[in-house]
Coordinates of C-alpha atoms in Angstrom, one line a residue:
Chain C
M1 CA 0.0 0.0 0.0
T2 CA 1.3 3.4 -0.9
D3 CA 1.7 5.5 2.2
V4 CA 3.0 8.9 1.3
I5 CA 2.7 10.4 -2.1
L6 CA 4.4 13.6 -3.3
E7 CA 3.0 14.7 -6.6
N8 CA 4.7 17.5 -8.5
V9 CA 5.6 19.0 -5.1
G10 CA 7.5 22.3 -5.3
K11 CA 8.4 25.3 -3.2
T12 CA 8.9 28.9 -4.2
Y13 CA 9.7 31.4 -1.5
P14 CA 7.9 34.7 -1.4
N15 CA 11.1 36.4 -2.6
G16 CA 10.9 34.4 -5.8
Y17 CA 13.6 31.9 -4.9
H18 CA 12.8 28.5 -6.5
A19 CA 14.0 26.1 -3.8
I20 CA 12.3 23.0 -5.1
P21 CA 11.1 22.9 -8.7
S22 CA 9.2 19.7 -8.7
V23 CA 9.5 16.3 -6.9
D24 CA 7.5 13.2 -7.5
L25 CA 7.8 10.4 -5.0
S26 CA 5.6 7.6 -3.8
I27 CA 6.6 5.8 -0.6
E28 CA 5.3 2.3 0.2
E29 CA 4.2 1.5 3.7
G30 CA 7.1 0.7 6.0
E31 CA 9.7 1.8 3.5
F32 CA 12.8 3.6 4.6
I33 CA 13.5 6.5 2.2
V34 CA 16.6 8.5 2.5
L35 CA 16.9 12.0 1.0
V36 CA 20.5 12.7 0.3
G37 CA 22.4 15.5 -1.3
P38 CA 24.9 18.2 -0.7
S39 CA 24.1 21.1 1.6
G40 CA 21.7 23.6 0.1
C41 CA 20.1 21.0 -2.2
G42 CA 16.7 21.4 -0.6
K43 CA 16.5 18.1 1.2
S44 CA 15.7 19.6 4.5
T45 CA 13.2 21.9 2.9
L46 CA 11.4 18.9 1.3
L47 CA 11.3 17.1 4.7
R48 CA 9.9 20.2 6.4
M49 CA 7.3 20.5 3.7
V50 CA 6.2 16.9 4.5
A51 CA 6.2 17.8 8.2
G52 CA 4.1 20.9 7.6
L53 CA 6.7 23.3 8.9
E54 CA 7.1 24.8 5.4
S55 CA 4.2 25.5 3.2
I56 CA 3.8 23.7 -0.1
T57 CA 3.5 26.2 -2.9
Q58 CA 2.9 23.7 -5.7
G59 CA 1.6 20.1 -6.1
E60 CA 0.1 17.8 -3.6
L61 CA 1.2 15.8 -0.6
R62 CA -0.9 12.9 0.4
I63 CA -0.5 10.7 3.4
R64 CA -2.7 7.5 3.4
D65 CA -4.8 9.1 0.6
E66 CA -5.5 12.2 2.5
R67 CA -4.5 15.6 1.2
M68 CA -2.1 17.2 3.7
N69 CA -1.1 20.4 2.0
D70 CA -3.0 22.7 4.4
K71 CA -3.0 20.6 7.5
E72 CA -1.2 21.7 10.7
P73 CA 1.9 19.6 11.6
A74 CA 0.1 18.2 14.5
E75 CA -2.8 17.0 12.3
R76 CA -0.6 15.1 9.9
D77 CA 0.2 12.2 12.3
I78 CA 3.9 12.5 11.7
A79 CA 6.8 12.7 14.2
M80 CA 10.1 14.4 13.6
V81 CA 13.5 14.0 15.0
F82 CA 15.6 17.2 14.7
Q83 CA 19.3 17.6 14.2
N84 CA 19.8 19.3 17.6
Y85 CA 17.1 17.0 19.1
A86 CA 15.0 20.0 20.2
L87 CA 14.2 18.5 23.6
Y88 CA 12.3 20.7 26.0
P89 CA 15.2 21.6 28.4
H90 CA 12.9 22.2 31.4
M91 CA 11.1 18.9 31.2
T92 CA 12.2 15.5 32.4
V93 CA 12.8 12.8 29.9
Y94 CA 9.4 11.3 30.8
N95 CA 7.6 14.6 30.2
N96 CA 9.5 15.2 27.0
M97 CA 8.1 12.0 25.7
A98 CA 4.7 12.4 27.2
Y99 CA 4.1 16.0 26.1
G100 CA 2.7 15.2 22.6
L101 CA 0.4 12.6 24.1
K102 CA -0.8 14.9 26.8
N103 CA -1.7 17.6 24.2
R104 CA -3.7 15.0 22.3
G105 CA -5.8 14.2 25.3
V106 CA -4.4 10.7 26.0
G107 CA -5.3 9.4 29.4
K108 CA -2.7 9.4 32.2
T109 CA -2.4 5.6 32.6
D110 CA -2.2 5.2 28.8
I111 CA 0.7 7.7 28.6
E112 CA 2.5 6.0 31.4
E113 CA 2.2 2.6 29.7
K114 CA 3.3 3.9 26.3
V115 CA 6.3 5.9 27.6
S116 CA 7.5 3.0 29.7
N117 CA 7.2 0.7 26.7
V118 CA 9.3 3.0 24.5
A119 CA 11.7 3.7 27.3
D120 CA 12.2 0.0 27.7
M121 CA 12.9 -0.5 24.0
L122 CA 15.5 2.4 23.9
G123 CA 17.1 1.6 27.3
L124 CA 16.0 4.9 28.8
T125 CA 14.1 3.6 31.8
E126 CA 16.7 4.7 34.3
L127 CA 16.9 8.2 32.8
L128 CA 13.2 9.0 32.8
Q129 CA 13.4 11.5 35.7
R130 CA 16.5 13.3 34.4
K131 CA 16.5 16.5 32.4
P132 CA 18.0 16.7 28.9
G133 CA 20.9 18.8 30.3
Q134 CA 22.1 15.9 32.3
L135 CA 22.2 13.5 29.4
S136 CA 25.0 12.7 26.9
G137 CA 24.6 13.3 23.2
G138 CA 23.7 9.7 22.5
Q139 CA 21.1 9.6 25.2
R140 CA 19.5 12.8 24.0
Q141 CA 19.4 11.4 20.6
R142 CA 17.6 8.4 22.0
V143 CA 15.1 10.6 23.9
A144 CA 14.4 12.5 20.7
M145 CA 13.6 9.2 19.0
G146 CA 11.6 8.0 21.9
R147 CA 9.5 11.2 21.7
A148 CA 8.8 10.4 18.1
M149 CA 8.1 6.7 18.7
V150 CA 5.8 7.1 21.6
R151 CA 3.1 8.6 19.5
D152 CA 3.1 5.7 17.1
P153 CA 2.8 8.0 14.0
K154 CA 2.2 7.1 10.4
V155 CA 5.5 8.6 9.3
F156 CA 8.8 9.3 11.0
L157 CA 10.8 12.2 9.7
F158 CA 14.5 12.4 10.6
D159 CA 16.4 15.6 9.9
E160 CA 20.1 14.7 10.0
P161 CA 19.7 13.2 13.4
L162 CA 23.2 11.7 13.7
S163 CA 25.3 14.7 12.6
N164 CA 25.9 15.9 16.2
L165 CA 27.3 12.6 17.4
D166 CA 30.9 11.4 17.3
A167 CA 31.9 9.0 14.6
K168 CA 31.7 5.8 16.7
L169 CA 28.3 6.6 18.2
R170 CA 27.0 7.5 14.8
V171 CA 27.7 4.1 13.4
Q172 CA 26.1 2.5 16.4
M173 CA 23.0 4.7 16.3
R174 CA 22.7 4.1 12.6
I175 CA 22.4 0.4 13.1
E176 CA 20.0 1.0 16.0
I177 CA 17.7 3.2 13.9
R178 CA 17.6 0.7 11.1
Q179 CA 16.7 -2.1 13.5
L180 CA 14.0 -0.1 15.3
Q181 CA 12.5 1.0 12.0
R182 CA 12.3 -2.6 10.8
K183 CA 10.7 -3.7 14.1
L184 CA 8.1 -0.9 14.1
G185 CA 7.5 -1.0 10.4
T186 CA 6.8 2.7 10.3
T187 CA 7.3 4.6 7.0
T188 CA 10.4 6.7 7.4
L189 CA 11.8 9.7 5.6
Y190 CA 15.4 10.5 6.5
V191 CA 17.5 13.4 5.5
T192 CA 21.3 13.2 5.5
H193 CA 24.3 14.6 3.6
D194 CA 26.4 11.6 4.5
Q195 CA 26.3 9.1 1.7
V196 CA 27.5 6.2 3.9
E197 CA 24.6 6.8 6.2
A198 CA 22.3 7.0 3.2
M199 CA 23.6 3.8 1.6
T200 CA 23.4 1.7 4.8
L201 CA 19.9 2.9 6.0
A202 CA 17.9 3.3 2.9
D203 CA 15.5 0.9 1.2
R204 CA 15.4 3.5 -1.5
L205 CA 17.5 6.6 -1.9
V206 CA 16.5 10.0 -3.4
V207 CA 19.5 12.0 -4.5
L208 CA 18.6 15.6 -4.6
N209 CA 20.5 18.3 -6.5
K210 CA 19.4 21.9 -6.5
G211 CA 15.9 20.9 -5.5
K212 CA 15.5 18.2 -8.2
A213 CA 15.5 14.5 -7.7
E214 CA 18.4 13.4 -9.8
Q215 CA 17.7 9.7 -9.2
I216 CA 15.5 7.5 -7.1
G217 CA 16.3 3.9 -6.5
T218 CA 17.8 1.3 -4.2
P219 CA 21.4 1.9 -2.9
M220 CA 22.8 -0.7 -5.3
D221 CA 20.9 0.7 -8.2
L222 CA 22.5 4.0 -7.6
Y223 CA 25.9 2.5 -7.2
D224 CA 25.8 0.3 -10.2
K225 CA 23.8 2.5 -12.6
P226 CA 24.0 6.2 -11.6
A227 CA 21.8 8.2 -13.9
T228 CA 23.9 11.3 -13.9
P229 CA 27.5 12.3 -13.2
F230 CA 26.2 14.1 -10.1
V231 CA 24.8 10.9 -8.6
A232 CA 27.9 9.0 -9.7
S233 CA 30.2 11.4 -7.9
F234 CA 27.9 11.6 -4.8
I235 CA 27.4 7.9 -4.2
G236 CA 30.5 5.9 -3.3
S237 CA 33.6 7.0 -1.4
P238 CA 36.1 8.0 -2.7
S239 CA 33.8 9.3 -5.4
M240 CA 33.9 8.1 -9.0
N241 CA 36.6 9.2 -11.3
L242 CA 34.8 11.3 -13.9
L243 CA 36.8 12.5 -17.0
P244 CA 35.5 14.7 -19.8
A245 CA 36.0 12.8 -23.0
N246 CA 34.8 12.5 -26.6
L247 CA 33.0 9.6 -28.1
V248 CA 34.6 9.0 -31.5
E249 CA 34.5 6.2 -34.0
Q250 CA 37.3 4.3 -32.4
G251 CA 36.0 4.6 -28.9
I252 CA 36.3 7.0 -26.0
K253 CA 38.9 9.6 -26.6
L254 CA 40.2 10.8 -23.3
S255 CA 42.9 12.9 -24.9
E256 CA 44.7 13.2 -28.2
T257 CA 46.8 10.1 -27.5
L258 CA 44.5 8.1 -25.3
I259 CA 41.6 6.3 -26.8
L260 CA 39.7 3.5 -25.0
P261 CA 38.0 1.2 -27.6
L262 CA 34.2 1.1 -27.5
S263 CA 31.6 0.6 -30.2
H264 CA 28.7 2.8 -29.7
A265 CA 26.4 4.7 -32.1
H266 CA 26.6 7.9 -30.1
R267 CA 29.1 10.6 -31.1
G268 CA 30.1 13.7 -29.3
G269 CA 31.1 15.0 -25.9
V270 CA 30.7 12.6 -23.0
V271 CA 31.7 12.2 -19.4
W272 CA 33.5 9.0 -18.8
G273 CA 33.5 7.5 -15.3
I274 CA 34.9 4.6 -13.4
R275 CA 34.9 3.9 -9.7
P276 CA 38.3 3.9 -7.9
E277 CA 37.7 0.3 -6.7
H278 CA 37.1 -1.0 -10.3
L279 CA 40.5 0.0 -11.7
E280 CA 42.9 -2.9 -11.8
V281 CA 46.6 -2.9 -11.7
S282 CA 48.3 -4.8 -14.5
D283 CA 51.5 -5.0 -16.5
E284 CA 52.6 -2.6 -19.2
Q285 CA 51.5 -4.6 -22.2
N286 CA 47.8 -5.1 -21.2
A287 CA 47.3 -1.7 -19.6
D288 CA 44.8 0.8 -20.8
F289 CA 46.7 3.7 -19.4
A290 CA 49.3 4.6 -16.8
L291 CA 49.0 6.7 -13.6
R292 CA 51.7 8.9 -12.2
V293 CA 51.5 8.5 -8.4
Q294 CA 51.1 11.8 -6.5
A295 CA 49.8 10.8 -3.1
V296 CA 49.2 7.6 -1.2
E297 CA 46.6 7.1 1.6
S298 CA 47.1 3.9 3.5
L299 CA 44.1 2.9 5.5
G300 CA 45.2 -0.5 6.5
A301 CA 42.5 -2.6 4.9
E302 CA 42.8 -0.6 1.7
T303 CA 45.0 1.9 0.0
L304 CA 43.9 5.0 -1.9
I305 CA 46.3 6.2 -4.6
H306 CA 45.9 9.6 -6.0
G307 CA 47.6 10.3 -9.3
A308 CA 47.6 12.0 -12.6
L309 CA 46.8 10.3 -15.9
E310 CA 50.1 9.8 -17.8
D311 CA 49.4 11.4 -21.1
Q312 CA 51.5 12.8 -24.0
S313 CA 49.4 15.8 -24.6
G314 CA 50.5 17.4 -21.3
R315 CA 47.0 17.8 -19.9
I316 CA 46.8 16.8 -16.3
T317 CA 43.8 14.7 -15.2
S318 CA 43.6 13.4 -11.7
L319 CA 42.4 10.0 -10.8
V320 CA 42.0 7.9 -7.7
I321 CA 42.3 4.2 -7.4
R322 CA 41.4 2.1 -4.5
L323 CA 43.3 -1.2 -3.8
S324 CA 42.6 -3.6 -1.1
G325 CA 45.4 -4.3 1.4
P326 CA 48.5 -2.3 1.9
H327 CA 50.5 -1.0 -1.1
L328 CA 53.4 1.3 -1.0
P329 CA 54.2 2.7 -4.5
E330 CA 56.8 5.3 -4.8
I331 CA 55.7 8.9 -5.3
D332 CA 56.2 9.8 -9.0
S333 CA 56.4 6.2 -10.1
L334 CA 54.1 4.8 -12.8
I335 CA 51.3 2.4 -12.1
W336 CA 49.7 0.5 -15.1
L337 CA 46.0 0.2 -15.0
I338 CA 43.2 -1.7 -16.7
A339 CA 39.7 -0.1 -16.8
P340 CA 37.3 -3.1 -17.4
T341 CA 34.6 -2.1 -19.9
K342 CA 31.8 -3.5 -17.8
H343 CA 32.5 -1.0 -15.1
W344 CA 32.4 2.0 -17.3
H345 CA 29.9 4.8 -16.8
V346 CA 29.3 7.0 -19.8
F347 CA 27.2 10.1 -19.6
D348 CA 26.2 12.6 -22.3
A349 CA 28.2 15.8 -21.6
I350 CA 25.3 18.1 -22.5
T351 CA 22.1 16.3 -21.2
Q352 CA 24.1 14.8 -18.3
Q353 CA 22.2 11.5 -18.9
R354 CA 23.6 8.0 -18.8
L355 CA 24.2 6.5 -22.2
Chain A
M1 CA 45.6 35.1 37.4
I2 CA 46.7 34.4 40.9
E3 CA 49.1 36.8 42.6
N4 CA 50.4 36.6 46.1
R5 CA 51.2 40.1 47.2
P6 CA 50.2 40.8 50.8
W7 CA 50.4 44.5 50.4
L8 CA 48.0 44.4 47.5
T9 CA 45.6 42.1 49.3
F10 CA 45.6 44.5 52.3
V11 CA 44.9 47.6 50.1
G12 CA 42.1 45.7 48.3
H13 CA 40.4 44.6 51.5
A14 CA 40.8 48.0 53.1
T15 CA 39.1 49.6 50.1
L16 CA 36.3 47.2 50.3
W17 CA 35.8 47.8 54.0
L18 CA 35.9 51.5 53.4
G19 CA 33.2 51.1 50.8
V20 CA 31.0 49.0 53.1
A21 CA 31.4 51.6 55.9
L22 CA 30.5 54.4 53.5
V23 CA 27.4 52.7 52.3
A24 CA 26.3 51.3 55.7
L25 CA 27.0 54.4 57.8
P26 CA 23.8 56.4 56.8
V27 CA 21.7 53.2 57.5
W28 CA 23.4 52.9 60.8
M29 CA 22.8 56.5 61.7
A30 CA 19.1 56.2 60.7
L31 CA 18.8 53.1 62.9
V32 CA 20.5 54.9 65.8
A33 CA 18.5 58.1 65.3
S34 CA 15.2 56.2 65.5
T35 CA 16.0 55.2 69.1
H36 CA 16.4 58.7 70.4
P37 CA 13.6 61.0 71.5
A38 CA 12.7 63.8 69.0
S39 CA 14.3 66.4 71.2
A40 CA 17.7 64.9 70.9
F41 CA 18.3 66.4 67.5
G42 CA 17.7 70.0 68.3
V43 CA 21.1 70.4 70.0
G44 CA 23.0 70.1 66.7
H45 CA 25.0 66.8 67.2
I46 CA 24.1 63.5 65.6
P47 CA 24.1 60.5 68.0
L48 CA 26.1 57.5 66.9
W49 CA 24.9 55.0 69.6
F50 CA 21.5 53.7 70.5
G51 CA 19.3 55.9 72.8
D52 CA 16.5 54.7 75.1
A53 CA 13.4 55.8 73.2
G54 CA 13.5 53.0 70.5
V55 CA 10.5 51.0 71.5
E56 CA 8.3 54.0 71.9
T57 CA 9.3 55.5 68.6
W58 CA 8.8 52.3 66.6
K59 CA 5.5 51.6 68.3
S60 CA 4.2 55.1 67.4
V61 CA 5.5 54.9 63.8
L62 CA 4.0 51.5 63.2
L63 CA 0.6 52.0 64.9
E64 CA -0.2 55.7 65.0
E65 CA -1.0 58.2 62.3
A66 CA 2.1 59.5 60.6
G67 CA 1.1 63.0 61.5
N68 CA 1.7 66.3 59.7
G69 CA -1.6 66.0 57.8
I70 CA -1.3 62.4 57.0
E71 CA -4.1 60.5 58.7
S72 CA -2.9 57.0 58.0
S73 CA -0.2 55.0 59.7
V74 CA 3.1 54.0 58.2
T75 CA 2.0 50.4 58.2
F76 CA -1.0 51.3 56.2
M77 CA 1.1 53.3 53.7
M78 CA 3.5 50.4 53.4
L79 CA 0.5 48.3 52.3
N80 CA -0.4 50.9 49.8
S81 CA 3.1 51.0 48.5
L82 CA 3.2 47.2 48.3
V83 CA -0.1 47.1 46.3
M84 CA 1.2 49.7 43.9
A85 CA 4.7 48.1 43.5
L86 CA 3.3 44.6 43.0
G87 CA 0.6 45.9 40.6
I88 CA 3.2 47.7 38.5
T89 CA 5.5 44.7 38.6
F90 CA 3.0 42.0 37.7
G91 CA 1.3 44.3 35.2
K92 CA 4.6 45.1 33.4
I93 CA 5.7 41.5 33.3
A94 CA 2.3 40.3 32.0
I95 CA 1.9 42.9 29.3
S96 CA 5.6 42.7 28.2
L97 CA 5.5 38.9 28.0
L98 CA 2.4 39.1 25.8
S99 CA 3.7 41.8 23.5
A100 CA 7.0 40.1 23.1
Y101 CA 5.3 36.9 22.4
A102 CA 3.2 38.5 19.7
I103 CA 6.2 40.3 18.2
V104 CA 8.5 37.3 18.1
F105 CA 6.2 34.3 17.3
F106 CA 3.4 35.7 15.2
R107 CA 3.4 37.0 11.7
F108 CA 1.2 40.0 11.2
P109 CA 1.5 43.2 9.2
F110 CA 3.6 46.0 10.6
R111 CA 5.1 43.7 13.2
N112 CA 8.5 45.4 13.2
F113 CA 6.8 48.8 13.1
C114 CA 4.9 47.9 16.3
F115 CA 8.1 46.8 18.0
W116 CA 9.8 50.0 17.2
I117 CA 6.8 52.1 18.3
I118 CA 7.0 50.2 21.6
F119 CA 10.7 50.6 21.7
M120 CA 10.5 54.4 21.2
T121 CA 8.4 54.8 24.4
L122 CA 11.7 54.2 26.2
M123 CA 12.2 57.9 25.5
L124 CA 9.0 58.8 27.3
P125 CA 9.1 57.9 31.0
V126 CA 6.4 59.1 33.3
E127 CA 8.3 62.3 34.2
V128 CA 8.3 63.5 30.6
R129 CA 4.7 62.8 29.8
I130 CA 3.4 63.6 33.3
V131 CA 1.0 66.4 32.3
P132 CA -0.9 64.7 29.5
T133 CA -0.9 61.4 31.5
Y134 CA -2.4 63.2 34.4
E135 CA -5.0 64.7 32.2
V136 CA -5.9 61.3 30.7
V137 CA -6.1 59.7 34.2
A138 CA -8.1 62.6 35.5
N139 CA -10.6 62.4 32.6
L140 CA -11.0 58.7 33.2
G141 CA -11.8 59.5 36.8
L142 CA -8.9 57.4 38.1
L143 CA -7.4 59.9 40.5
N144 CA -7.2 58.5 44.0
S145 CA -7.4 54.9 43.0
F146 CA -5.0 52.0 42.7
T147 CA -5.8 51.7 39.0
G148 CA -4.6 55.3 38.5
L149 CA -1.5 54.6 40.6
T150 CA -0.5 51.5 38.6
L151 CA -1.9 51.6 35.1
P152 CA 0.0 54.5 33.6
L153 CA 3.3 53.0 34.7
I154 CA 2.6 49.5 33.4
A155 CA 3.6 49.8 29.7
S156 CA 7.3 48.9 29.5
A157 CA 9.5 49.0 26.5
T158 CA 12.5 47.7 28.5
A159 CA 10.8 44.6 29.6
T160 CA 9.3 44.0 26.2
F161 CA 12.7 44.3 24.7
L162 CA 14.3 42.0 27.3
F163 CA 11.6 39.3 26.7
R164 CA 11.9 39.8 22.9
Q165 CA 15.7 39.1 23.1
C166 CA 15.0 36.1 25.4
F167 CA 12.4 34.6 23.0
L168 CA 14.6 35.2 20.0
S169 CA 17.3 33.0 21.6
I170 CA 14.9 30.0 21.8
P171 CA 15.9 27.7 19.0
S172 CA 13.3 27.5 16.2
E173 CA 13.4 23.7 16.3
L174 CA 12.0 23.8 19.8
V175 CA 9.1 25.8 18.5
E176 CA 8.6 23.4 15.7
A177 CA 8.9 20.3 18.0
A178 CA 6.1 21.8 20.1
R179 CA 4.0 22.4 17.0
I180 CA 4.4 18.8 15.9
D181 CA 3.6 17.7 19.5
G182 CA 0.3 19.5 19.1
A183 CA 0.9 22.5 21.3
G184 CA -1.2 25.5 20.3
P185 CA -0.3 29.1 21.0
F186 CA -1.6 28.9 24.6
R187 CA 0.0 25.6 25.5
F188 CA 3.3 26.7 23.9
F189 CA 3.2 29.9 25.9
F190 CA 2.5 28.3 29.2
D191 CA 4.2 24.9 28.9
I192 CA 7.4 25.9 27.0
L193 CA 7.9 29.7 26.9
L194 CA 7.1 30.6 30.6
P195 CA 9.3 27.8 32.1
L196 CA 12.1 28.7 29.8
T197 CA 12.0 32.4 30.7
R198 CA 11.5 31.8 34.5
T199 CA 14.8 33.2 35.5
N200 CA 14.5 36.2 33.3
I201 CA 11.1 36.9 34.8
A202 CA 12.6 36.7 38.3
A203 CA 15.4 39.1 37.4
L204 CA 13.0 41.5 36.0
F205 CA 10.7 41.2 39.0
V206 CA 13.5 42.4 41.2
I207 CA 14.2 45.4 39.1
L208 CA 10.6 46.3 38.5
F209 CA 9.6 45.9 42.1
I210 CA 12.2 48.4 43.2
Y211 CA 11.1 50.7 40.4
G212 CA 7.5 50.5 41.5
W213 CA 8.2 50.8 45.2
N214 CA 10.4 53.9 44.7
Q215 CA 7.8 55.8 42.6
Y216 CA 7.6 59.3 44.0
L217 CA 6.4 61.9 41.6
W218 CA 3.4 60.0 40.1
P219 CA 1.7 59.1 43.4
L220 CA 2.4 62.5 44.8
I221 CA 0.5 64.1 41.9
I222 CA -2.5 61.9 41.6
T223 CA -3.3 61.1 45.2
T224 CA -5.1 63.6 47.5
D225 CA -6.8 61.0 49.6
N226 CA -5.1 59.5 52.7
A227 CA -6.3 56.1 51.7
Y228 CA -3.9 56.0 48.7
Y229 CA -0.8 57.6 50.1
T230 CA 2.3 55.6 49.5
L231 CA 5.2 55.4 51.9
V232 CA 8.0 56.9 49.7
M233 CA 6.1 60.0 48.8
S234 CA 4.9 60.5 52.4
I235 CA 8.4 60.8 53.9
K236 CA 8.8 64.1 52.2
R237 CA 5.5 65.2 53.5
M238 CA 6.5 64.2 57.0
L239 CA 9.5 66.4 56.7
S240 CA 7.8 69.6 55.6
V241 CA 6.8 70.9 59.0
T242 CA 5.8 74.6 59.0
D243 CA 6.2 75.2 62.7
G244 CA 7.7 73.1 65.4
D245 CA 10.4 70.4 65.3
I246 CA 10.9 67.8 62.7
E247 CA 10.4 64.4 64.3
W248 CA 13.7 63.0 63.1
N249 CA 13.4 59.8 65.1
R250 CA 10.1 58.8 63.5
I251 CA 11.2 59.9 60.0
M252 CA 14.3 57.7 60.4
A253 CA 12.3 54.8 61.4
T254 CA 10.0 55.3 58.4
T255 CA 12.9 55.5 56.0
L256 CA 14.2 52.2 57.4
L257 CA 10.8 50.7 56.9
A258 CA 10.7 52.0 53.3
M259 CA 14.0 50.3 52.6
L260 CA 13.0 46.9 53.9
P261 CA 10.8 45.5 51.2
P262 CA 13.2 46.1 48.3
V263 CA 16.0 44.6 50.4
A264 CA 13.8 41.6 51.2
V265 CA 12.9 41.1 47.5
V266 CA 16.6 41.4 46.4
I267 CA 17.8 38.9 49.1
G268 CA 14.9 36.6 48.6
M269 CA 15.3 36.4 44.8
Q270 CA 19.0 36.8 44.6
K271 CA 19.6 33.2 43.4
L272 CA 17.1 33.4 40.6
F273 CA 18.2 36.9 39.8
V274 CA 21.8 36.0 39.3
K275 CA 20.8 32.9 37.4
G276 CA 18.6 35.0 35.1
L277 CA 21.6 37.2 34.3
V278 CA 24.2 34.6 33.7
D279 CA 22.4 31.3 32.9
A280 CA 21.8 30.0 29.5
E281 CA 19.7 26.9 30.0
K282 CA 18.4 26.7 26.5

């Protein structure tokens, strides 16, 4: 069953700024959707429009087949977790969680039961009488989630909830959020700028760029078949090597002297891409091209090698490769590489669409 | 910076003690003077140690008419002062909270204009607008009433400004979280805003109470009925004796009584007051 539908939803501010041109999205019940994009891409605005904190100036938002455009946030049956948690500083953890229920006229015994259930689930039982000021970042985060869960809403909205936590806690909370969401089966809309978070959490990802949905799909779809160079560079870390090139009769012409063979009807300017992990080291005879090493990042389990494409024309094109295990090539030495055709991504330079 | 220089410590402490003595001496002299008979002051020297007429003086001050044309006792006038001071304080706080709430959290046309209009009244304290204000109050038939004593002093740009700044510092996410939690304007005001500004309200209470208690000119002008005389304005009246001796002992006792409530308020609310000035709970 389709739970949330965004139909041609757009936002223009009174000053004429076109924040979101148009977004279409339908979310199945229980689905975990992540909105991801660089800062300023409109992902938070879109989330706040679903929440009712920003007005929708175009299109229609429906939750369970009910038009929500003009409903107050409280009437939409959604719950939101904010980046800075937005806990009420003068209320105890218990009251923070109970406040929304109290305002909705839920009975006292009911509230107690619901809060204690959620507190149990999140391990907050011992903290119920504390105030937010006495909690650590992770605990506050949990309370913020508890406040959302206790109401048992139709939709959860998360606005970069993990960005205030340290790296280790972030990984832990990420897993916890995923497990909780699976257990509760509540439809979730989650905003983040962190592509790792996006990839690990999402059932489906929406990559936003300048208020437009560049691509919507499962994490693996986006990784394997990015629709545009933007998605290609955004998903995956380190990001995909994207080189401007020309598609000519013989193949892809990276420079005057470097042509990778490919048969394709299309001719003209393209963007050629390959992920750092798909480049393979080989010997000189079989290699497609050579890389002049500029910097090496050893991460233990893998090594990132930054270099420039060795090219007679003198143009410098940087490239990253990712090798598993430790490697220690000399700076300024040459590495011979194969770029397997099946891992190529070719985009039209003008339309920015995948070929 | 920690320095250990005995000489400097000594000078520092000496200065502090000198300051304390300077401030406390007049209070001490008032207290001493209130224990001497009225005749003790005619001879031209000021007593520095307690006399033997203390009980008598204080009894007459607290229970008898203040004299010199004032038919009510000092106790009664203290009550009047208290009613006026509290009326002004609560009135100011209530109206400033509401106007700041409107200015910060509601979108209506000329919102900023309204704020600046309120802000401009900072330049118009009672003393400046006393004649027109008197006329308005007189036309409304509010002379000799507590409404007349308090109402014209209630509008406060300072308090509105303070609450506005205080509300502006509340993160917008908190407001949004409350909206999602289904808190309407009233609930938000009482459940979130008031508790968060509690310390600011306390700090303002102290300042405004002293302001209200010390009102002199306004009560002097609009009260002609003994039933509404306030303490601070009456001290002056007790002093202006046309013939005969000024009863310094009783006047000193009265001034001490006039000092007590502000001192009590400051001491009683000191903790909250300081918290309101330095604390950032949000």
